[in-house]
Each structure stands twice: as structure tokens, then as C-alpha cells.
C-alpha positions as YAML, in Angstrom:
chain: A
units: angstrom
residues:
- id: 1
  name: MET
  ca: [0.00, 0.00, 0.00]
- id: 2
  name: THR
  ca: [1.12, 3.53, -0.70]
- id: 3
  name: GLN
  ca: [0.03, 4.85, 2.72]
- id: 4
  name: ALA
  ca: [-1.91, 3.42, 5.64]
- id: 5
  name: GLY
  ca: [-5.23, 2.34, 4.16]
- id: 6
  name: ARG
  ca: [-4.33, 3.53, 0.66]
- id: 7
  name: LEU
  ca: [-4.35, 1.07, -2.23]
- id: 8
  name: GLY
  ca: [-2.76, 0.76, -5.63]
- id: 9
  name: ILE
  ca: [-5.85, 0.40, -7.82]
- id: 10
  name: GLY
  ca: [-6.04, -0.85, -11.40]
- id: 11
  name: ILE
  ca: [-9.09, -0.42, -13.61]
- id: 12
  name: ILE
  ca: [-10.10, -3.03, -16.18]
- id: 13
  name: GLY
  ca: [-12.76, -1.46, -18.39]
- id: 14
  name: ALA
  ca: [-12.51, 1.98, -20.00]
- id: 15
  name: GLY
  ca: [-16.15, 2.51, -20.92]
- id: 16
  name: ARG
  ca: [-18.51, 4.83, -19.06]
- id: 17
  name: VAL
  ca: [-18.03, 3.25, -15.63]
- id: 18
  name: GLY
  ca: [-14.37, 2.35, -15.12]
- id: 19
  name: PRO
  ca: [-12.75, 5.79, -15.53]
- id: 20
  name: VAL
  ca: [-15.32, 7.42, -13.23]
- id: 21
  name: ILE
  ca: [-14.80, 4.78, -10.53]
- id: 22
  name: GLY
  ca: [-11.06, 5.31, -10.86]
- id: 23
  name: ALA
  ca: [-11.40, 9.08, -10.55]
- id: 24
  name: ALA
  ca: [-13.61, 8.78, -7.47]
- id: 25
  name: LEU
  ca: [-11.19, 6.42, -5.72]
- id: 26
  name: ALA
  ca: [-8.21, 8.55, -6.70]
- id: 27
  name: GLY
  ca: [-10.05, 11.50, -5.18]
- id: 28
  name: ALA
  ca: [-10.25, 9.51, -1.95]
- id: 29
  name: GLY
  ca: [-6.47, 9.25, -1.90]
- id: 30
  name: HIS
  ca: [-5.76, 5.95, -3.62]
- id: 31
  name: ALA
  ca: [-3.10, 5.59, -6.33]
- id: 32
  name: LEU
  ca: [-4.13, 4.39, -9.79]
- id: 33
  name: THR
  ca: [-1.74, 1.86, -11.32]
- id: 34
  name: GLY
  ca: [-3.34, 1.86, -14.77]
- id: 35
  name: ILE
  ca: [-6.42, 1.37, -16.90]
- id: 36
  name: THR
  ca: [-7.04, -0.82, -19.92]
- id: 37
  name: ALA
  ca: [-7.44, 0.70, -23.38]
- id: 38
  name: GLY
  ca: [-10.88, 1.88, -24.48]
- id: 39
  name: SER
  ca: [-12.63, 3.05, -27.62]
- id: 40
  name: ASP
  ca: [-12.54, 6.72, -26.56]
- id: 41
  name: PRO
  ca: [-9.05, 7.50, -25.21]
- id: 42
  name: ASP
  ca: [-9.63, 11.27, -25.20]
- id: 43
  name: ARG
  ca: [-12.62, 10.93, -22.86]
- id: 44
  name: VAL
  ca: [-10.68, 8.60, -20.55]
- id: 45
  name: ALA
  ca: [-7.69, 10.95, -20.51]
- id: 46
  name: ALA
  ca: [-9.96, 13.85, -19.59]
- id: 47
  name: ILE
  ca: [-11.18, 12.00, -16.51]
- id: 48
  name: LEU
  ca: [-7.92, 10.23, -15.64]
- id: 49
  name: PRO
  ca: [-5.03, 12.39, -16.86]
- id: 50
  name: ASP
  ca: [-1.59, 10.78, -16.63]
- id: 51
  name: VAL
  ca: [-2.93, 7.32, -15.72]
- id: 52
  name: PRO
  ca: [-1.04, 4.79, -17.86]
- id: 53
  name: VAL
  ca: [-2.83, 2.45, -20.23]
- id: 54
  name: ARG
  ca: [-1.81, -1.14, -19.54]
- id: 55
  name: ASP
  ca: [-2.82, -4.68, -20.49]
- id: 56
  name: ALA
  ca: [-5.30, -6.35, -18.16]
- id: 57
  name: ASP
  ca: [-2.90, -9.02, -16.92]
- id: 58
  name: GLU
  ca: [-0.26, -6.41, -16.10]
- id: 59
  name: ILE
  ca: [-2.82, -4.37, -14.16]
- id: 60
  name: VAL
  ca: [-3.70, -7.44, -12.11]
- id: 61
  name: ARG
  ca: [-0.05, -8.21, -11.36]
- id: 62
  name: ILE
  ca: [0.78, -4.72, -10.05]
- id: 63
  name: SER
  ca: [-2.44, -3.72, -8.27]
- id: 64
  name: GLU
  ca: [-3.66, -4.31, -4.73]
- id: 65
  name: LEU
  ca: [-7.27, -3.71, -5.80]
- id: 66
  name: VAL
  ca: [-8.50, -4.57, -9.29]
- id: 67
  name: VAL
  ca: [-11.77, -2.97, -10.40]
- id: 68
  name: LEU
  ca: [-13.62, -4.85, -13.13]
- id: 69
  name: ALA
  ca: [-15.97, -2.37, -14.83]
- id: 70
  name: VAL
  ca: [-16.94, -4.35, -17.91]
- id: 71
  name: PRO
  ca: [-20.25, -5.37, -19.55]
- id: 72
  name: SER
  ca: [-22.19, -8.20, -17.91]
- id: 73
  name: ASP
  ca: [-21.69, -10.60, -20.78]
- id: 74
  name: GLN
  ca: [-17.91, -10.12, -20.67]
- id: 75
  name: LEU
  ca: [-17.32, -10.31, -16.93]
- id: 76
  name: PRO
  ca: [-17.21, -14.12, -16.43]
- id: 77
  name: GLY
  ca: [-14.86, -14.62, -19.38]
- id: 78
  name: ILE
  ca: [-12.48, -11.87, -18.30]
- id: 79
  name: VAL
  ca: [-12.24, -13.23, -14.76]
- id: 80
  name: ALA
  ca: [-11.63, -16.76, -16.01]
- id: 81
  name: GLY
  ca: [-9.13, -15.63, -18.64]
- id: 82
  name: LEU
  ca: [-7.08, -13.71, -16.11]
- id: 83
  name: ALA
  ca: [-7.09, -16.75, -13.82]
- id: 84
  name: GLU
  ca: [-5.57, -18.79, -16.64]
- id: 85
  name: THR
  ca: [-2.68, -16.32, -16.89]
- id: 86
  name: GLU
  ca: [-2.06, -16.83, -13.15]
- id: 87
  name: SER
  ca: [-2.14, -13.08, -12.64]
- id: 88
  name: TRP
  ca: [-4.31, -13.04, -9.52]
- id: 89
  name: GLN
  ca: [-2.42, -12.91, -6.22]
- id: 90
  name: PRO
  ca: [-3.28, -14.15, -2.71]
- id: 91
  name: GLY
  ca: [-4.76, -11.38, -0.59]
- id: 92
  name: GLN
  ca: [-5.47, -9.14, -3.57]
- id: 93
  name: LEU
  ca: [-8.85, -7.38, -3.68]
- id: 94
  name: VAL
  ca: [-11.00, -7.75, -6.80]
- id: 95
  name: LEU
  ca: [-14.16, -5.69, -7.18]
- id: 96
  name: HIS
  ca: [-16.73, -5.73, -9.96]
- id: 97
  name: THR
  ca: [-19.44, -3.13, -10.57]
- id: 98
  name: ASP
  ca: [-22.13, -5.20, -12.28]
- id: 99
  name: PRO
  ca: [-25.60, -5.15, -10.68]
- id: 100
  name: GLY
  ca: [-26.55, -8.69, -11.61]
- id: 101
  name: TYR
  ca: [-23.64, -10.65, -10.18]
- id: 102
  name: GLY
  ca: [-22.60, -11.20, -6.62]
- id: 103
  name: THR
  ca: [-19.18, -12.56, -5.76]
- id: 104
  name: SER
  ca: [-19.64, -16.05, -7.24]
- id: 105
  name: VAL
  ca: [-18.65, -14.76, -10.69]
- id: 106
  name: LEU
  ca: [-15.24, -14.00, -9.18]
- id: 107
  name: ALA
  ca: [-14.65, -17.66, -8.24]
- id: 108
  name: PRO
  ca: [-11.69, -18.12, -10.64]
- id: 109
  name: ALA
  ca: [-9.91, -15.20, -8.97]
- id: 110
  name: MET
  ca: [-10.88, -16.50, -5.52]
- id: 111
  name: SER
  ca: [-9.30, -19.84, -6.38]
- id: 112
  name: ARG
  ca: [-6.02, -17.95, -6.77]
- id: 113
  name: GLY
  ca: [-6.43, -16.33, -3.37]
- id: 114
  name: ALA
  ca: [-8.07, -13.04, -4.36]
- id: 115
  name: ILE
  ca: [-10.67, -11.45, -2.08]
- id: 116
  name: PRO
  ca: [-14.02, -10.82, -3.85]
- id: 117
  name: LEU
  ca: [-16.20, -7.71, -3.65]
- id: 118
  name: ALA
  ca: [-19.28, -6.68, -5.67]
- id: 119
  name: VAL
  ca: [-20.12, -2.96, -5.49]
- id: 120
  name: HIS
  ca: [-22.70, -1.43, -7.82]
- id: 121
  name: PRO
  ca: [-23.31, 2.34, -7.58]
- id: 122
  name: ALA
  ca: [-26.95, 2.95, -8.48]
- id: 123
  name: ILE
  ca: [-26.58, 5.72, -11.05]
- id: 124
  name: SER
  ca: [-26.82, 5.91, -14.81]
- id: 125
  name: PHE
  ca: [-23.23, 6.57, -15.83]
- id: 126
  name: THR
  ca: [-22.46, 9.09, -18.57]
- id: 127
  name: GLY
  ca: [-18.71, 8.51, -18.50]
- id: 128
  name: THR
  ca: [-18.03, 12.16, -17.63]
- id: 129
  name: SER
  ca: [-17.17, 14.17, -14.52]
- id: 130
  name: ILE
  ca: [-20.91, 14.74, -14.01]
- id: 131
  name: ASP
  ca: [-21.00, 11.20, -12.60]
- id: 132
  name: LEU
  ca: [-18.72, 12.18, -9.72]
- id: 133
  name: ARG
  ca: [-21.43, 14.54, -8.44]
- id: 134
  name: GLN
  ca: [-24.11, 11.90, -8.99]
- id: 135
  name: LEU
  ca: [-22.14, 9.37, -6.94]
- id: 136
  name: ARG
  ca: [-22.24, 11.69, -3.93]
- id: 137
  name: ALA
  ca: [-26.05, 11.48, -3.94]
- id: 138
  name: ALA
  ca: [-26.28, 7.75, -4.67]
- id: 139
  name: TYR
  ca: [-26.50, 4.42, -2.92]
- id: 140
  name: ALA
  ca: [-24.33, 1.43, -3.77]
- id: 141
  name: ALA
  ca: [-25.21, -2.26, -3.49]
- id: 142
  name: VAL
  ca: [-22.45, -4.15, -1.67]
- id: 143
  name: THR
  ca: [-22.10, -7.93, -1.70]
- id: 144
  name: ALA
  ca: [-19.11, -9.65, -0.10]
- id: 145
  name: PRO
  ca: [-18.18, -12.44, 2.31]
- id: 146
  name: ALA
  ca: [-18.96, -11.40, 5.88]
- id: 147
  name: ALA
  ca: [-15.29, -11.11, 6.87]
- id: 148
  name: VAL
  ca: [-14.54, -8.52, 4.19]
- id: 149
  name: LEU
  ca: [-17.94, -6.83, 3.94]
- id: 150
  name: PRO
  ca: [-16.62, -3.75, 5.82]
- id: 151
  name: ILE
  ca: [-13.99, -3.31, 3.08]
- id: 152
  name: GLY
  ca: [-16.68, -3.25, 0.39]
- id: 153
  name: GLN
  ca: [-18.74, -0.81, 2.43]
- id: 154
  name: ALA
  ca: [-15.74, 1.45, 2.99]
- id: 155
  name: LEU
  ca: [-14.96, 1.51, -0.73]
- id: 156
  name: ALA
  ca: [-18.58, 2.42, -1.48]
- id: 157
  name: VAL
  ca: [-18.28, 5.33, 0.96]
- id: 158
  name: GLU
  ca: [-15.04, 6.42, -0.72]
- id: 159
  name: LEU
  ca: [-16.89, 6.48, -4.03]
- id: 160
  name: GLY
  ca: [-19.25, 8.94, -2.36]
- id: 161
  name: CYS
  ca: [-22.14, 6.49, -1.98]
- id: 162
  name: GLU
  ca: [-24.24, 5.20, 0.90]
- id: 163
  name: PRO
  ca: [-23.61, 1.43, 1.05]
- id: 164
  name: VAL
  ca: [-26.52, -1.00, 1.19]
- id: 165
  name: VAL
  ca: [-25.80, -4.68, 1.75]
- id: 166
  name: ILE
  ca: [-27.40, -7.02, -0.81]
- id: 167
  name: ALA
  ca: [-27.21, -10.76, -0.23]
- id: 168
  name: GLU
  ca: [-25.61, -12.95, -2.87]
- id: 169
  name: ALA
  ca: [-28.91, -14.73, -3.50]
- id: 170
  name: ASP
  ca: [-30.71, -11.41, -4.01]
- id: 171
  name: ARG
  ca: [-28.46, -9.93, -6.70]
- id: 172
  name: ALA
  ca: [-30.68, -11.12, -9.56]
- id: 173
  name: ALA
  ca: [-33.74, -9.44, -8.01]
- id: 174
  name: TYR
  ca: [-31.67, -6.32, -7.36]
- id: 175
  name: ALA
  ca: [-30.55, -6.21, -10.99]
- id: 176
  name: GLU
  ca: [-34.16, -6.59, -12.15]
- id: 177
  name: ALA
  ca: [-35.19, -3.62, -10.01]
- id: 178
  name: ILE
  ca: [-32.39, -1.48, -11.43]
- id: 179
  name: SER
  ca: [-33.20, -2.50, -14.99]
- id: 180
  name: THR
  ca: [-36.93, -1.92, -14.53]
- id: 181
  name: ALA
  ca: [-36.43, 1.60, -13.18]
- id: 182
  name: SER
  ca: [-33.92, 2.53, -15.88]
- id: 183
  name: GLU
  ca: [-35.80, 1.12, -18.86]
- id: 184
  name: PHE
  ca: [-39.16, 2.46, -17.70]
- id: 185
  name: ALA
  ca: [-37.79, 5.97, -17.29]
- id: 186
  name: ARG
  ca: [-36.16, 5.95, -20.72]
- id: 187
  name: SER
  ca: [-39.25, 4.49, -22.38]
- id: 188
  name: ILE
  ca: [-41.70, 6.96, -20.87]
- id: 189
  name: VAL
  ca: [-39.50, 9.97, -21.59]
- id: 190
  name: GLY
  ca: [-38.94, 8.79, -25.15]
- id: 191
  name: GLN
  ca: [-42.67, 8.33, -25.75]
- id: 192
  name: ALA
  ca: [-43.61, 11.69, -24.25]
- id: 193
  name: THR
  ca: [-40.94, 13.66, -26.11]
- id: 194
  name: GLY
  ca: [-41.99, 11.98, -29.33]
- id: 195
  name: LEU
  ca: [-45.56, 13.15, -28.87]
- id: 196
  name: LEU
  ca: [-44.47, 16.72, -28.15]
- id: 197
  name: ARG
  ca: [-42.13, 16.76, -31.11]
- id: 198
  name: GLY
  ca: [-45.02, 15.58, -33.26]
- id: 199
  name: ILE
  ca: [-47.07, 18.66, -32.38]
- id: 200
  name: GLY
  ca: [-44.23, 21.06, -33.06]
- id: 201
  name: VAL
  ca: [-42.49, 21.50, -29.70]
- id: 202
  name: GLU
  ca: [-38.90, 22.18, -30.72]
- id: 203
  name: ASN
  ca: [-37.17, 21.18, -27.48]
- id: 204
  name: PRO
  ca: [-39.38, 18.49, -25.94]
- id: 205
  name: GLY
  ca: [-36.63, 17.25, -23.63]
- id: 206
  name: GLY
  ca: [-36.13, 20.68, -22.14]
- id: 207
  name: TYR
  ca: [-39.89, 21.23, -21.91]
- id: 208
  name: LEU
  ca: [-40.38, 18.06, -19.89]
- id: 209
  name: SER
  ca: [-37.24, 18.34, -17.75]
- id: 210
  name: ALA
  ca: [-38.75, 20.02, -14.68]
- id: 211
  name: LEU
  ca: [-41.98, 18.01, -14.95]
- id: 212
  name: VAL
  ca: [-40.23, 14.65, -15.16]
- id: 213
  name: SER
  ca: [-37.74, 15.49, -12.40]
- id: 214
  name: SER
  ca: [-40.41, 16.72, -10.00]
- id: 215
  name: THR
  ca: [-42.73, 13.80, -10.79]
- id: 216
  name: PHE
  ca: [-40.04, 11.20, -10.17]
- id: 217
  name: ASP
  ca: [-38.93, 13.01, -7.00]
- id: 218
  name: ARG
  ca: [-42.50, 12.98, -5.71]
- id: 219
  name: ALA
  ca: [-43.01, 9.32, -6.60]
- id: 220
  name: LEU
  ca: [-39.80, 8.37, -4.81]
- id: 221
  name: ARG
  ca: [-40.73, 10.50, -1.79]
- id: 222
  name: ASP
  ca: [-44.11, 8.76, -1.60]
- id: 223
  name: VAL
  ca: [-42.44, 5.34, -1.25]
- id: 224
  name: THR
  ca: [-39.69, 6.50, 1.12]
- id: 225
  name: PRO
  ca: [-40.37, 5.66, 4.80]
- id: 226
  name: PRO
  ca: [-40.53, 8.81, 6.99]
- id: 227
  name: GLU
  ca: [-37.40, 7.86, 8.95]
- id: 228
  name: PHE
  ca: [-35.35, 7.95, 5.73]
- id: 229
  name: ARG
  ca: [-36.63, 11.29, 4.46]
- id: 230
  name: LEU
  ca: [-34.57, 14.44, 4.61]
- id: 231
  name: PRO
  ca: [-35.92, 17.18, 6.92]
- id: 232
  name: ASP
  ca: [-37.20, 19.32, 4.02]
- id: 233
  name: GLU
  ca: [-39.09, 16.41, 2.44]
- id: 234
  name: GLY
  ca: [-41.82, 16.40, 5.06]
...
């Protein structure tokens, strides 16, 4: 470790999620060892200036915490492939950000002695610095073996999130809830803006912005127990 409690962190996945996670953890004082190449290097460089681009197996070899921020359909194969290269190290932390998996998907790394964590921040990532502000208002689902659950929770806090423990067996239901909320919101907004555009409203997204935001806020407030509401929410 670089300092007491500080980790050398490598990021595998340079899409919308990985660079933002790296920037948030770097902001908490951790050192970034590298990130894998992505399809938009300029965007990644804007979020993570001076962080070297490295191969995935090299990142695993030199990092104390490896963050896997890759699409769901790629995660099992990447974990297994890295296990075949014998890159994972005993005592190393490995964290993935996918909502649908718990820690079982990390079994190949665990077989090499790595410590598994699943932390999913519940935001819709844009891949820009805007996400860093969103993280500070978000919750994160944390799944981990009981002995290392506090590590996962602490990392969620360092991302800026409020950690919520989700059991391994409940990750599929959790992912369904996240997908339902995301897809419903996009579908309804798309339908409504299409109708407004059809009657000549030039900026339907802007027109609906305050309405949609206030409606969703009210709907969420209505299902939030009183003890969890902020003082100004009544």
C-alpha cells in the first residue's frame, strides 16, 4: 500500500463506468496503477489524466485492488481468462461493478487467493465528470463475504455512496429492479418527447425536464419511509 489504508488500484474497463470509478477512488487518496485501453481514449484521458494504459494481466499483477468495470456478458470470461494467466495474487482485492452478479462470478480469482467484492453504484453513468457529483447522492449495493464486507462498504463510501448490503442470493432481483427503473424511465420519456415533437415543440426534452424530475422526485418521496426522508421532504 502507498500509505496506511491507501491502495494501488487498477481499472479493467474503459467505458462509461471504469474511468469514473477510478477518478472517485483517486479522489479519496488511492493511487491508480493503470487502466485498460478503451474506444474513446480522449474521454478517458480527460477523466484520468496521466494514468497509464496497460494490459489487463499487467494491471492485475501490479495492483492491490482490481476494479472490473466491464459489460455483464464479458465479466465471467475476463475473470476466467485472467485466472488462466495466473495473474491473480493471494490477498489481492478484486471488485466488480455489475448489478446482476454477486461474488460467485469472481470464483476463478478467488481460487487464486483473491478477495471478492461486488459494489454497484446505483446511477446511470455518462462517463463524464458529471457522474462524480451523482455518486455523492447515490447508494451502492455491496455484496461480499462477511469477513470482508466492511472493506466493500468502505470503498462504497469512498466512491461517495451510501452502502446498502445485498445478499448474494438477491443480486438477480436487485438487478431486475435497477433495470426496470432505468428502462421504464427511458421508455416513458422517449414516448412523451416523441408526442411533443409531433405537435411542433422544438425542445421536448427541455420542456419536460422540470416536470419529469419533480414527478419522479414525488413518486420516490411517496415510497420512502418517513425515517429515511430528509428534513425538508416532510
